[in-house]
Protein backbone atom coordinates (compact mmCIF):
# COMPACT_ATOMS: atom_id res chain seq x y z
CA UNK A 1 0.00 0.00 0.00
CA UNK A 2 1.37 3.47 -0.87
CA UNK A 3 1.89 5.86 2.02
CA UNK A 4 0.27 9.33 1.72
CA UNK A 5 3.06 11.73 2.63
CA UNK A 6 0.57 14.58 2.99
CA UNK A 7 -1.51 13.03 5.76
CA UNK A 8 -1.93 15.22 8.84
CA UNK A 9 0.37 13.20 11.10
CA UNK A 10 3.14 13.27 8.45
CA UNK A 11 2.77 17.06 8.52
CA UNK A 12 2.96 17.06 12.32
CA UNK A 13 6.15 14.96 12.12
CA UNK A 14 7.64 17.54 9.72
CA UNK A 15 6.48 20.39 12.00
CA UNK A 16 4.40 21.82 9.17
CA UNK A 17 1.39 22.06 11.45
CA UNK A 18 1.36 22.59 15.22
CA UNK A 19 0.74 19.93 17.83
CA UNK A 20 0.88 19.57 21.61
CA UNK A 21 3.92 17.28 21.84
CA UNK A 22 4.53 15.36 25.04
CA UNK A 23 7.44 13.09 24.03
CA UNK A 24 9.78 12.61 21.08
CA UNK A 25 12.76 10.37 20.35
CA UNK A 26 14.53 9.13 17.22
CA UNK A 27 11.74 6.68 16.37
CA UNK A 28 8.49 8.02 17.80
CA UNK A 29 6.38 11.04 18.66
CA UNK A 30 3.61 11.41 21.24
CA UNK A 31 1.16 14.32 21.15
CA UNK A 32 -2.30 15.25 22.37
CA UNK A 33 -5.41 14.34 20.39
CA UNK A 34 -7.23 17.60 19.68
CA UNK A 35 -10.62 15.86 19.62
CA UNK A 36 -10.15 13.97 22.88
CA UNK A 37 -12.43 11.13 23.92
CA UNK A 38 -11.41 11.90 27.52
CA UNK A 39 -9.04 14.32 29.26
CA UNK A 40 -5.43 13.33 28.54
CA UNK A 41 -6.19 11.48 25.28
CA UNK A 42 -2.73 11.07 23.75
CA UNK A 43 -1.54 9.65 20.42
CA UNK A 44 1.72 7.75 19.86
CA UNK A 45 3.05 7.44 16.32
CA UNK A 46 6.15 5.91 14.74
CA UNK A 47 8.32 8.16 12.58
CA UNK A 48 8.44 5.22 10.19
CA UNK A 49 6.00 5.70 7.31
CA UNK A 50 3.36 3.06 7.99
CA UNK A 51 -0.35 3.36 7.34
CA UNK A 52 -1.50 0.44 9.49
CA UNK A 53 -0.07 -2.12 11.89
CA UNK A 54 0.59 -4.41 8.93
CA UNK A 55 2.99 -1.90 7.34
CA UNK A 56 5.63 -1.55 10.07
CA UNK A 57 8.69 -3.76 10.63
CA UNK A 58 8.94 -5.49 14.01
CA UNK A 59 11.92 -3.46 15.24
CA UNK A 60 10.16 -0.15 14.53
CA UNK A 61 7.03 -1.49 16.21
CA UNK A 62 9.06 -2.39 19.28
CA UNK A 63 10.26 1.23 19.55
CA UNK A 64 6.68 2.42 19.14
CA UNK A 65 5.29 0.12 21.80
CA UNK A 66 8.08 1.15 24.16
CA UNK A 67 6.87 4.74 23.80
CA UNK A 68 3.25 3.60 24.27
CA UNK A 69 4.33 2.04 27.56
CA UNK A 70 6.20 5.20 28.67
CA UNK A 71 3.28 7.46 27.86
CA UNK A 72 0.79 5.16 29.58
CA UNK A 73 2.91 5.23 32.70
CA UNK A 74 3.10 9.05 32.57
CA UNK A 75 -0.68 9.32 32.14
CA UNK A 76 -1.24 7.15 35.19
CA UNK A 77 1.23 9.02 37.37
CA UNK A 78 0.31 12.57 36.32
CA UNK A 79 -3.46 12.27 36.02
CA UNK A 80 -3.93 9.82 38.86
CA UNK A 81 -6.03 7.48 36.73
CA UNK A 82 -6.26 3.75 37.31
CA UNK A 83 -7.13 2.68 33.77
CA UNK A 84 -6.06 3.57 30.23
CA UNK A 85 -7.81 2.40 27.05
CA UNK A 86 -5.39 1.54 24.23
CA UNK A 87 -7.12 1.86 20.84
CA UNK A 88 -5.70 1.35 17.37
CA UNK A 89 -7.69 1.32 14.12
CA UNK A 90 -6.54 -0.28 10.86
CA UNK A 91 -8.11 0.90 7.61
CA UNK A 92 -11.08 3.11 6.80
CA UNK A 93 -13.28 0.03 7.09
CA UNK A 94 -12.40 0.00 10.81
CA UNK A 95 -12.92 3.77 11.16
CA UNK A 96 -9.30 4.91 10.73
CA UNK A 97 -9.36 8.53 9.57
CA UNK A 98 -5.65 9.44 9.51
CA UNK A 99 -3.58 7.09 7.30
CA UNK A 100 -0.46 7.03 9.51
CA UNK A 101 -0.23 4.27 12.14
CA UNK A 102 -1.20 5.61 15.57
CA UNK A 103 -2.04 4.33 19.04
CA UNK A 104 -4.69 6.11 21.10
CA UNK A 105 -4.08 6.19 24.84
CA UNK A 106 -7.26 7.27 26.57
CA UNK A 107 -7.20 7.50 30.37
CA UNK A 108 -10.84 6.68 31.05
CA UNK A 109 -13.22 3.75 31.40
CA UNK A 110 -14.31 2.35 28.01
CA UNK A 111 -17.99 3.02 28.73
CA UNK A 112 -17.36 6.71 29.51
CA UNK A 113 -15.51 7.72 26.32
CA UNK A 114 -16.79 10.59 24.18
CA UNK A 115 -17.37 9.96 20.46
CA UNK A 116 -14.37 9.09 18.30
CA UNK A 117 -13.06 12.30 16.66
CA UNK A 118 -16.46 13.83 17.38
CA UNK A 119 -15.70 17.31 18.70
CA UNK A 120 -12.78 19.70 19.09
CA UNK A 121 -11.46 19.88 22.64
CA UNK A 122 -10.68 22.92 24.78
CA UNK A 123 -7.20 23.91 23.52
CA UNK A 124 -6.17 25.64 26.77
CA UNK A 125 -7.07 22.53 28.75
CA UNK A 126 -5.25 20.27 26.26
CA UNK A 127 -2.16 22.51 26.40
CA UNK A 128 -2.13 22.41 30.21
CA UNK A 129 -2.49 18.61 30.21
CA UNK A 130 0.31 18.30 27.63
CA UNK A 131 2.65 20.30 29.87
CA UNK A 132 1.79 18.14 32.86
CA UNK A 133 2.25 14.85 30.96
CA UNK A 134 5.48 15.93 29.24
CA UNK A 135 7.03 16.82 32.60
CA UNK A 136 6.71 13.17 33.60
CA UNK A 137 8.40 12.05 30.39
P1 LIG B 1 -8.32 7.43 13.81
O1 LIG B 1 -9.80 7.54 13.56
O2 LIG B 1 -7.96 6.24 14.63
O3 LIG B 1 -7.54 7.54 12.52
O4 LIG B 1 -7.94 8.65 14.72
C1 LIG B 1 -7.45 9.86 14.28
C2 LIG B 1 -7.38 10.74 15.50
O5 LIG B 1 -6.60 11.87 15.15
C3 LIG B 1 -8.74 11.25 16.00
O6 LIG B 1 -8.90 10.88 17.35
C4 LIG B 1 -8.62 12.76 15.83
O7 LIG B 1 -9.24 13.44 16.87
C5 LIG B 1 -7.13 12.98 15.82
N1 LIG B 1 -6.64 14.15 15.11
C6 LIG B 1 -7.00 14.56 13.86
N2 LIG B 1 -6.29 15.66 13.52
C7 LIG B 1 -5.46 15.92 14.55
C8 LIG B 1 -4.48 16.91 14.80
N3 LIG B 1 -4.19 17.88 13.92
N4 LIG B 1 -3.82 16.89 16.00
C9 LIG B 1 -4.09 15.94 16.91
N5 LIG B 1 -5.01 14.97 16.72
C10 LIG B 1 -5.69 14.97 15.58
PDB file of N, CA and C in Angstrom, residues 8 16 21 26 30 33 42 44 47 49 63 67-68 70 76 88 90-91 93 98 109 118 124-125 133:
ATOM      1  N   UNK A   8      -2.119  14.206   7.793  1.00  0.00           N
ATOM      2  CA  UNK A   8      -1.934  15.224   8.837  1.00  0.00           C
ATOM      3  C   UNK A   8      -0.845  14.860   9.854  1.00  0.00           C
ATOM      4  N   UNK A  16       5.088  20.911  10.106  1.00  0.00           N
ATOM      5  CA  UNK A  16       4.403  21.819   9.172  1.00  0.00           C
ATOM      6  C   UNK A  16       3.095  22.328   9.762  1.00  0.00           C
ATOM      7  N   UNK A  21       3.033  18.439  21.676  1.00  0.00           N
ATOM      8  CA  UNK A  21       3.917  17.278  21.843  1.00  0.00           C
ATOM      9  C   UNK A  21       4.158  16.997  23.313  1.00  0.00           C
ATOM     10  N   UNK A  26      14.121   9.349  18.614  1.00  0.00           N
ATOM     11  CA  UNK A  26      14.532   9.130  17.221  1.00  0.00           C
ATOM     12  C   UNK A  26      13.493   8.360  16.399  1.00  0.00           C
ATOM     13  N   UNK A  30       4.882  11.468  20.518  1.00  0.00           N
ATOM     14  CA  UNK A  30       3.608  11.408  21.239  1.00  0.00           C
ATOM     15  C   UNK A  30       3.064  12.818  21.373  1.00  0.00           C
ATOM     16  N   UNK A  33      -4.317  14.376  21.377  1.00  0.00           N
ATOM     17  CA  UNK A  33      -5.412  14.336  20.394  1.00  0.00           C
ATOM     18  C   UNK A  33      -6.238  15.603  20.595  1.00  0.00           C
ATOM     19  N   UNK A  42      -4.040  10.861  24.382  1.00  0.00           N
ATOM     20  CA  UNK A  42      -2.728  11.074  23.749  1.00  0.00           C
ATOM     21  C   UNK A  42      -2.542  10.083  22.604  1.00  0.00           C
ATOM     22  N   UNK A  44       0.318   8.125  20.075  1.00  0.00           N
ATOM     23  CA  UNK A  44       1.720   7.750  19.858  1.00  0.00           C
ATOM     24  C   UNK A  44       1.851   7.276  18.420  1.00  0.00           C
ATOM     25  N   UNK A  47       7.843   7.266  13.658  1.00  0.00           N
ATOM     26  CA  UNK A  47       8.322   8.156  12.583  1.00  0.00           C
ATOM     27  C   UNK A  47       8.389   7.389  11.263  1.00  0.00           C
ATOM     28  N   UNK A  49       7.193   5.439   8.116  1.00  0.00           N
ATOM     29  CA  UNK A  49       6.005   5.697   7.306  1.00  0.00           C
ATOM     30  C   UNK A  49       5.170   4.434   7.117  1.00  0.00           C
ATOM     31  N   UNK A  63      10.011  -0.144  19.083  1.00  0.00           N
ATOM     32  CA  UNK A  63      10.264   1.231  19.547  1.00  0.00           C
ATOM     33  C   UNK A  63       8.943   1.944  19.844  1.00  0.00           C
ATOM     34  N   UNK A  67       7.382   3.386  23.531  1.00  0.00           N
ATOM     35  CA  UNK A  67       6.868   4.737  23.800  1.00  0.00           C
ATOM     36  C   UNK A  67       5.431   4.679  24.315  1.00  0.00           C
ATOM     37  N   UNK A  68       4.621   3.783  23.761  1.00  0.00           N
ATOM     38  CA  UNK A  68       3.249   3.602  24.268  1.00  0.00           C
ATOM     39  C   UNK A  68       3.299   3.300  25.777  1.00  0.00           C
ATOM     40  N   UNK A  70       5.726   4.015  27.933  1.00  0.00           N
ATOM     41  CA  UNK A  70       6.201   5.204  28.675  1.00  0.00           C
ATOM     42  C   UNK A  70       5.065   6.204  28.872  1.00  0.00           C
ATOM     43  N   UNK A  76      -0.788   7.672  33.902  1.00  0.00           N
ATOM     44  CA  UNK A  76      -1.236   7.153  35.193  1.00  0.00           C
ATOM     45  C   UNK A  76      -0.660   7.970  36.349  1.00  0.00           C
ATOM     46  N   UNK A  88      -6.494   1.226  18.601  1.00  0.00           N
ATOM     47  CA  UNK A  88      -5.702   1.355  17.371  1.00  0.00           C
ATOM     48  C   UNK A  88      -6.527   0.820  16.211  1.00  0.00           C
ATOM     49  N   UNK A  90      -7.255   0.078  12.089  1.00  0.00           N
ATOM     50  CA  UNK A  90      -6.539  -0.277  10.856  1.00  0.00           C
ATOM     51  C   UNK A  90      -7.481  -0.238   9.666  1.00  0.00           C
ATOM     52  N   UNK A  91      -7.316   0.800   8.827  1.00  0.00           N
ATOM     53  CA  UNK A  91      -8.111   0.903   7.607  1.00  0.00           C
ATOM     54  C   UNK A  91      -9.403   1.681   7.802  1.00  0.00           C
ATOM     55  N   UNK A  93     -12.179   0.952   6.785  1.00  0.00           N
ATOM     56  CA  UNK A  93     -13.281   0.029   7.094  1.00  0.00           C
ATOM     57  C   UNK A  93     -13.432  -0.169   8.605  1.00  0.00           C
ATOM     58  N   UNK A  98      -6.964   8.896   9.884  1.00  0.00           N
ATOM     59  CA  UNK A  98      -5.647   9.441   9.513  1.00  0.00           C
ATOM     60  C   UNK A  98      -4.757   8.262   9.096  1.00  0.00           C
ATOM     61  N   UNK A 109     -12.536   5.029  31.565  1.00  0.00           N
ATOM     62  CA  UNK A 109     -13.221   3.749  31.396  1.00  0.00           C
ATOM     63  C   UNK A 109     -13.854   3.691  30.001  1.00  0.00           C
ATOM     64  N   UNK A 118     -15.131  13.225  17.527  1.00  0.00           N
ATOM     65  CA  UNK A 118     -16.465  13.834  17.382  1.00  0.00           C
ATOM     66  C   UNK A 118     -16.461  15.348  17.535  1.00  0.00           C
ATOM     67  N   UNK A 124      -6.908  25.232  25.565  1.00  0.00           N
ATOM     68  CA  UNK A 124      -6.167  25.644  26.773  1.00  0.00           C
ATOM     69  C   UNK A 124      -6.011  24.463  27.733  1.00  0.00           C
ATOM     70  N   UNK A 125      -7.098  23.702  27.866  1.00  0.00           N
ATOM     71  CA  UNK A 125      -7.068  22.534  28.752  1.00  0.00           C
ATOM     72  C   UNK A 125      -6.090  21.481  28.200  1.00  0.00           C
ATOM     73  N   UNK A 133       1.836  16.197  31.382  1.00  0.00           N
ATOM     74  CA  UNK A 133       2.253  14.851  30.962  1.00  0.00           C
ATOM     75  C   UNK A 133       3.715  14.853  30.508  1.00  0.00           C
TER      76      UNK A 133
END
